[in-house]
Amino acid sequence: MKIQNGGCVVILIILVSILRESYSISYRNFEKFFKNITGGKNINLRPVLDHKSKVNISIYFHLIYIQEFNEVEGKLSLTGYFNISWVDQTIPWNSTENGIEQFTLQEHIIWKPSFIIGNPYDGVKLIYRDENVIRVQSNGVVTWTTGDNYEVFCNADVSRYPFDTQVCNLEILPWGYTNEEIVVVPIFDFVVHEMLNPQKTWEFIGSSVTKRKDLQLLTYSMKLKRHSMFFVFNLILPISMMIILNIFVFLLPTESGERVGYAVTVLLAIAVFLTISSENLPATSIPRLSSISILLFADVCISAFIVIMVILSSRYYHRKREYPVTKFMRGFVNASRIVRCKMCCSRRKKEKYSAKEKEEEIEWTDVGKEIDMVCSIFITVVILIVNALYIIDVAV
């Protein structure tokens, strides 16, 4: 029994010694292998055995977050990373000999392509970070994953603000190499967004990738749609309420003396909204002015017209009776009454207006009241038309 136990102990010691020796050899072999693979390489030379051969570079962009889109400055800030891969013909090894299939190393040890952003917002920017690593496989495939915050220029089209949809581009092209040296190949025809975090203002609704062969330029187009409910409740609806309140100025009694002040107050309120909206829009009219700016300008013009008509109607209303009503004003009052009565008045009221016309009982107060009536109807129709045109423009 003692001999058997002693034999087991001896066998166990031998196995442990073998395992330790194999681990040590494996580590030393890997260190030697790493030096052989990376030693003596010139990172400035393309990794091809024939200098006339081209290096095919596959690439795709993974979008992680849309930080900001500033329409006024035309700046789009993105967070994401590029996955770039190519074949290094000077690296491949037989993985069955040493059991090493792949490893990682710092990006400054072997050759890698240089890329720049084609439409940077501020200065030329290289796609490069010192802390990035490169993964190398036994078949020579090298994968370089580099991520960063990218700021690109995007000319916003705010013609349908705040119901607008923007198409912004992220352009990338090789730097320092010709078409005879490298070929850039997009892996996907869209922007990968599996890990995209939702943005509060913009919604990512689509993308595409195009290539310009003469420059090896890849363009990643991203379609963004604005979340408009905030602007509807804080801009569109208040503007609509302001313009509707304009109509009620003609219902105020002229004797109150508040009509002009009321009309001017509403005009100033609309002008304030016009200032607020202009601060959020770029100073451009290409391809055309924003619909909301046109709507606000129309509302300002309507409000200014209302102020003028309120002043005129008040002047006629308070004119002294010693000044006779002119023939033109009599005709205006009679024509207005006839037209309105034909549309909505009862037969008895029509007879009443006809009797008034025959007895010539029209006074300046009647002129002021009739101006208010005609203006209220006219302004209501104009407001409905203007708002209907705005709705059609942003909806179609």
XYZ file of C-alpha atoms in Angstrom:
396
model
C 0.000 0.000 0.000
C 2.840 2.394 0.819
C 4.527 1.595 -2.500
C 1.333 2.383 -4.404
C 0.880 5.705 -2.616
C 4.501 6.581 -3.258
C 4.084 5.820 -6.947
C 1.067 8.122 -7.187
C 3.019 10.920 -5.554
C 5.909 10.472 -7.990
C 3.541 10.522 -10.962
C 1.839 13.671 -9.639
C 5.194 15.416 -9.220
C 6.197 14.503 -12.760
C 2.889 15.845 -14.200
C 3.197 19.124 -12.318
C 6.768 19.529 -13.545
C 5.688 18.900 -17.136
C 2.829 21.394 -16.905
C 5.042 24.069 -15.431
C 7.682 23.463 -18.052
C 5.125 23.564 -20.889
C 3.629 26.842 -19.552
C 7.038 28.438 -19.315
C 7.968 27.274 -22.777
C 4.638 28.520 -24.157
C 5.198 31.980 -22.710
C 8.760 32.147 -23.994
C 7.643 30.875 -27.375
C 4.973 33.533 -27.555
C 7.447 36.248 -26.623
C 9.843 34.994 -29.267
C 7.014 34.737 -31.788
C 5.887 38.298 -31.054
C 9.396 39.630 -31.599
C 9.702 37.757 -34.869
C 6.347 39.090 -36.119
C 6.810 42.723 -35.122
C 10.569 43.136 -35.157
C 12.319 44.869 -37.994
C 9.138 46.157 -39.642
C 8.975 49.537 -41.334
C 5.553 50.949 -40.509
C 5.846 53.418 -43.396
C 5.761 50.657 -46.055
C 2.513 49.140 -47.240
C 2.182 45.483 -46.108
C 2.341 43.874 -49.559
C 4.910 41.478 -51.019
C 4.640 43.166 -54.416
C 4.938 46.906 -54.218
C 2.629 47.287 -57.225
C -0.191 45.473 -55.435
C -3.062 47.368 -53.843
C -4.179 47.085 -50.244
C -7.924 46.468 -49.968
C -9.262 48.227 -46.884
C -12.723 47.278 -45.620
C -14.496 49.746 -43.369
C -17.810 50.445 -41.676
C -19.048 53.073 -39.210
C -20.946 52.269 -36.015
C -23.014 55.159 -34.636
C -23.409 55.227 -30.862
C -24.899 58.622 -30.000
C -25.957 61.884 -31.629
C -24.631 64.459 -29.201
C -25.920 67.655 -30.795
C -27.152 69.141 -34.024
C -26.814 72.921 -34.022
C -28.847 74.191 -36.985
C -27.710 77.790 -36.518
C -24.001 76.915 -36.722
C -24.490 73.917 -39.016
C -22.589 71.582 -36.663
C -23.375 67.908 -36.110
C -21.624 66.137 -33.217
C -21.503 62.344 -33.318
C -20.052 59.612 -31.135
C -19.087 56.372 -32.833
C -16.261 54.222 -34.094
C -14.835 52.980 -37.377
C -14.028 49.313 -37.881
C -11.181 49.144 -40.420
C -9.607 45.888 -41.620
C -7.060 44.815 -44.244
C -4.652 41.938 -44.990
C -1.001 42.292 -44.009
C 0.840 39.976 -46.373
C 4.029 40.137 -44.276
C 2.472 38.759 -41.078
C 0.648 35.402 -41.733
C 1.895 32.411 -39.714
C 0.970 28.770 -39.165
C -1.149 28.692 -36.030
C -0.873 24.897 -35.737
C 2.837 25.133 -34.966
C 2.560 27.373 -31.938
C -1.168 27.371 -31.140
C -1.403 31.154 -31.526
C -4.376 32.188 -33.671
C -4.530 35.912 -32.937
C -3.148 38.619 -30.684
C -3.404 42.371 -30.081
C -0.774 45.071 -30.242
C -0.453 48.832 -30.170
C -1.331 50.574 -33.426
C 2.066 52.230 -33.847
C 3.911 48.894 -34.195
C 2.751 47.865 -37.671
C 1.509 49.705 -40.762
C -1.982 51.123 -40.777
C -3.763 53.461 -43.219
C -4.396 57.129 -42.514
C -7.894 58.589 -42.830
C -9.296 62.082 -42.357
C -12.790 63.491 -41.979
C -13.822 64.947 -45.334
C -16.290 67.508 -43.978
C -14.897 68.595 -40.589
C -16.555 71.460 -38.766
C -13.329 72.961 -37.478
C -9.998 72.086 -39.114
C -8.643 68.884 -40.641
C -8.996 65.916 -38.314
C -7.204 62.558 -38.588
C -8.940 59.392 -37.443
C -6.301 58.465 -34.912
C -5.959 57.835 -31.184
C -2.813 56.671 -29.394
C -4.623 54.332 -27.014
C -6.261 52.235 -29.749
C -5.177 48.639 -30.292
C -5.002 46.443 -33.377
C -5.988 42.777 -33.552
C -3.941 40.547 -35.827
C -5.064 37.068 -36.984
C -2.959 34.183 -38.240
C -4.228 34.621 -41.811
C -2.844 38.170 -41.854
C -6.165 39.973 -41.337
C -5.613 43.131 -39.298
C -8.560 44.833 -37.589
C -8.286 48.386 -36.327
C -11.170 49.823 -34.308
C -10.959 53.544 -33.627
C -13.643 55.610 -31.913
C -14.006 59.288 -31.152
C -16.357 62.267 -31.051
C -16.708 63.623 -34.571
C -17.867 67.154 -35.377
C -18.875 67.591 -39.015
C -20.468 70.359 -41.032
C -24.126 69.889 -41.955
C -26.071 72.576 -43.793
C -29.552 72.457 -42.264
C -32.718 72.810 -44.320
C -35.199 74.403 -41.895
C -37.861 75.297 -44.455
C -40.354 73.093 -42.572
C -39.132 73.809 -39.039
C -40.080 72.407 -36.544
C -41.432 69.487 -38.610
C -38.207 69.176 -40.580
C -36.114 66.177 -41.547
C -32.376 66.643 -41.996
C -29.879 64.623 -44.013
C -26.331 64.979 -42.688
C -23.149 63.379 -43.996
C -20.023 62.019 -42.376
C -17.282 61.833 -44.993
C -14.062 59.843 -44.657
C -11.217 59.505 -47.136
C -7.645 58.131 -47.104
C -4.832 60.604 -46.530
C -1.508 60.367 -48.339
C -2.283 57.393 -50.590
C -3.297 57.149 -54.236
C -5.837 54.888 -55.944
C -2.932 52.696 -57.105
C -1.879 51.992 -53.528
C -5.071 51.376 -51.551
C -8.712 50.623 -52.318
C -11.390 51.528 -49.766
C -14.341 49.119 -49.684
C -17.461 49.771 -47.551
C -18.596 46.602 -45.771
C -22.228 47.730 -45.384
C -24.343 50.137 -47.406
C -25.755 51.668 -44.222
C -24.604 53.050 -40.886
C -24.568 50.412 -38.167
C -26.662 51.639 -35.224
C -27.373 48.570 -33.125
C -26.086 50.278 -29.964
C -27.457 53.744 -30.787
C -28.657 55.612 -27.720
C -31.840 57.661 -28.348
C -31.460 61.421 -28.616
C -33.935 63.852 -27.062
C -34.375 66.177 -30.027
C -33.584 64.019 -33.062
C -34.654 60.572 -34.200
C -32.417 58.441 -36.434
C -34.679 57.121 -39.221
C -32.325 55.913 -41.970
C -28.876 55.912 -43.533
C -26.924 55.090 -46.672
C -23.302 54.811 -47.804
C -21.903 56.026 -51.122
C -18.397 55.972 -52.557
C -16.585 58.397 -54.821
C -13.998 56.281 -56.606
C -11.644 58.997 -57.802
C -10.959 60.117 -54.217
C -11.789 56.849 -52.403
C -14.253 59.022 -50.473
C -16.932 57.303 -48.394
C -20.026 59.315 -47.485
C -22.190 58.087 -44.619
C -25.566 59.808 -44.994
C -27.793 59.877 -41.921
C -31.420 60.950 -41.978
C -32.631 62.652 -38.807
C -36.170 63.662 -37.913
C -36.903 66.298 -35.294
C -39.159 65.539 -32.331
C -41.607 68.399 -32.859
C -44.067 68.154 -29.948
C -42.006 70.443 -27.710
C -42.004 73.155 -30.367
C -45.703 72.641 -31.075
C -46.650 73.342 -27.448
C -44.113 76.110 -26.879
C -44.140 77.903 -30.230
C -46.879 76.911 -32.698
C -49.859 76.845 -30.306
C -48.956 80.134 -28.525
C -48.580 81.843 -31.904
C -51.982 80.515 -32.978
C -53.560 81.751 -29.742
C -52.012 85.191 -30.194
C -53.340 85.605 -33.716
C -56.804 84.395 -32.670
C -56.839 86.932 -29.824
C -56.235 89.617 -32.440
C -59.731 89.111 -33.830
C -61.436 89.852 -30.503
C -60.150 93.417 -30.479
C -63.112 94.345 -32.683
C -65.503 93.041 -30.017
C -64.225 95.456 -27.397
C -66.471 98.478 -26.904
C -64.964 101.580 -28.449
C -65.846 103.574 -25.316
C -63.494 101.418 -23.217
C -60.416 103.101 -24.684
C -58.421 99.859 -24.495
C -58.674 98.742 -28.099
C -55.461 100.272 -29.415
C -53.467 99.127 -26.378
C -54.881 95.617 -26.737
C -53.977 95.442 -30.438
C -50.454 96.779 -29.880
C -49.868 94.307 -27.017
C -50.772 91.345 -29.218
C -48.561 92.720 -32.001
C -45.593 92.940 -29.628
C -46.233 89.411 -28.323
C -46.108 88.017 -31.864
C -42.933 90.007 -32.518
C -41.362 88.378 -29.441
C -42.159 84.899 -30.810
C -40.672 85.953 -34.127
C -37.439 86.894 -32.318
C -37.387 83.583 -30.419
C -37.817 81.523 -33.568
C -35.162 83.501 -35.454
C -32.603 82.656 -32.748
C -33.118 78.928 -33.397
C -32.853 79.162 -37.177
C -29.797 79.652 -39.389
C -29.443 82.980 -41.175
C -30.010 81.510 -44.629
C -32.765 81.456 -47.223
C -31.481 78.383 -49.089
C -33.408 76.518 -50.382
C -36.050 78.905 -49.012
C -37.166 80.672 -45.871
C -38.593 78.689 -42.998
C -42.369 78.228 -43.042
C -42.626 79.295 -39.417
C -40.780 82.542 -40.213
C -43.149 83.260 -43.088
C -46.127 82.490 -40.834
C -44.863 84.796 -38.099
C -44.156 87.572 -40.595
C -47.689 87.197 -41.973
C -49.073 87.351 -38.413
C -47.077 90.510 -37.726
C -48.450 92.111 -40.902
C -52.005 91.091 -39.955
C -51.542 92.510 -36.449
C -50.147 95.756 -37.830
C -53.132 96.006 -40.186
C -55.473 95.414 -37.239
C -53.819 98.212 -35.257
C -54.275 100.610 -38.184
C -57.937 99.663 -38.694
C -58.685 99.916 -34.974
C -57.277 103.442 -34.947
C -59.313 104.403 -38.022
C -62.545 102.888 -36.728
C -62.083 104.635 -33.359
C -61.485 107.927 -35.141
C -64.688 107.579 -37.160
C -66.636 106.384 -34.134
C -65.718 109.419 -32.052
C -66.135 111.965 -34.852
C -68.557 114.732 -33.901
C -72.049 114.747 -35.383
C -71.624 118.263 -36.708
C -69.555 116.747 -39.507
C -71.897 115.097 -41.998
C -71.253 111.524 -43.083
C -69.760 111.521 -46.558
C -71.473 109.889 -49.487
C -68.686 107.327 -49.793
C -69.046 106.252 -46.167
C -72.844 106.004 -46.534
C -72.374 103.761 -49.538
C -69.837 101.666 -47.660
C -72.148 101.168 -44.693
C -75.169 100.334 -46.860
C -73.211 97.954 -49.077
C -71.741 96.194 -46.077
C -75.146 95.766 -44.465
C -76.735 94.489 -47.648
C -73.970 91.941 -48.266
C -74.069 90.668 -44.712
C -77.840 90.474 -44.674
C -77.947 88.532 -47.901
C -75.661 85.993 -46.313
C -77.079 85.567 -42.830
C -79.753 88.114 -41.859
C -83.450 87.431 -41.431
C -86.147 89.062 -43.567
C -87.182 91.425 -40.793
C -83.622 92.651 -40.336
C -83.278 93.245 -44.078
C -86.384 95.432 -43.994
C -84.956 97.327 -41.049
C -81.716 98.092 -42.895
C -83.674 99.132 -46.009
C -85.737 101.542 -43.917
C -82.580 102.996 -42.369
C -81.127 103.513 -45.807
C -84.238 105.390 -46.966
C -84.411 107.556 -43.841
C -80.666 108.356 -44.043
C -80.065 107.685 -40.356
C -76.412 106.680 -40.808
C -74.036 108.340 -38.333
C -70.321 108.236 -37.716
C -70.789 105.672 -34.946
C -72.427 103.405 -37.543
C -69.404 103.901 -39.800
C -67.033 102.884 -36.981
C -69.099 99.825 -36.097
C -69.347 98.738 -39.717
C -65.589 99.049 -40.188
C -65.104 96.804 -37.146
C -67.547 94.250 -38.538
C -66.006 94.158 -41.991
C -62.462 93.990 -40.624
C -63.288 91.192 -38.195
C -64.739 89.059 -41.002
C -61.919 89.878 -43.410
C -59.173 89.235 -40.838
C -60.763 85.928 -39.806
C -60.760 84.722 -43.403
C -57.160 85.838 -43.939
C -55.988 84.110 -40.742
C -57.699 80.866 -41.751
C -56.093 80.991 -45.200
C -52.609 81.761 -43.843
C -52.705 78.976 -41.262
C -54.157 76.501 -43.760
C -51.314 77.264 -46.185
C -48.784 76.721 -43.388
C -50.309 73.364 -42.425
C -50.340 72.246 -46.050
C -46.729 73.321 -46.541
C -45.323 71.432 -43.533
C -47.524 68.383 -44.063
C -47.094 67.674 -47.766
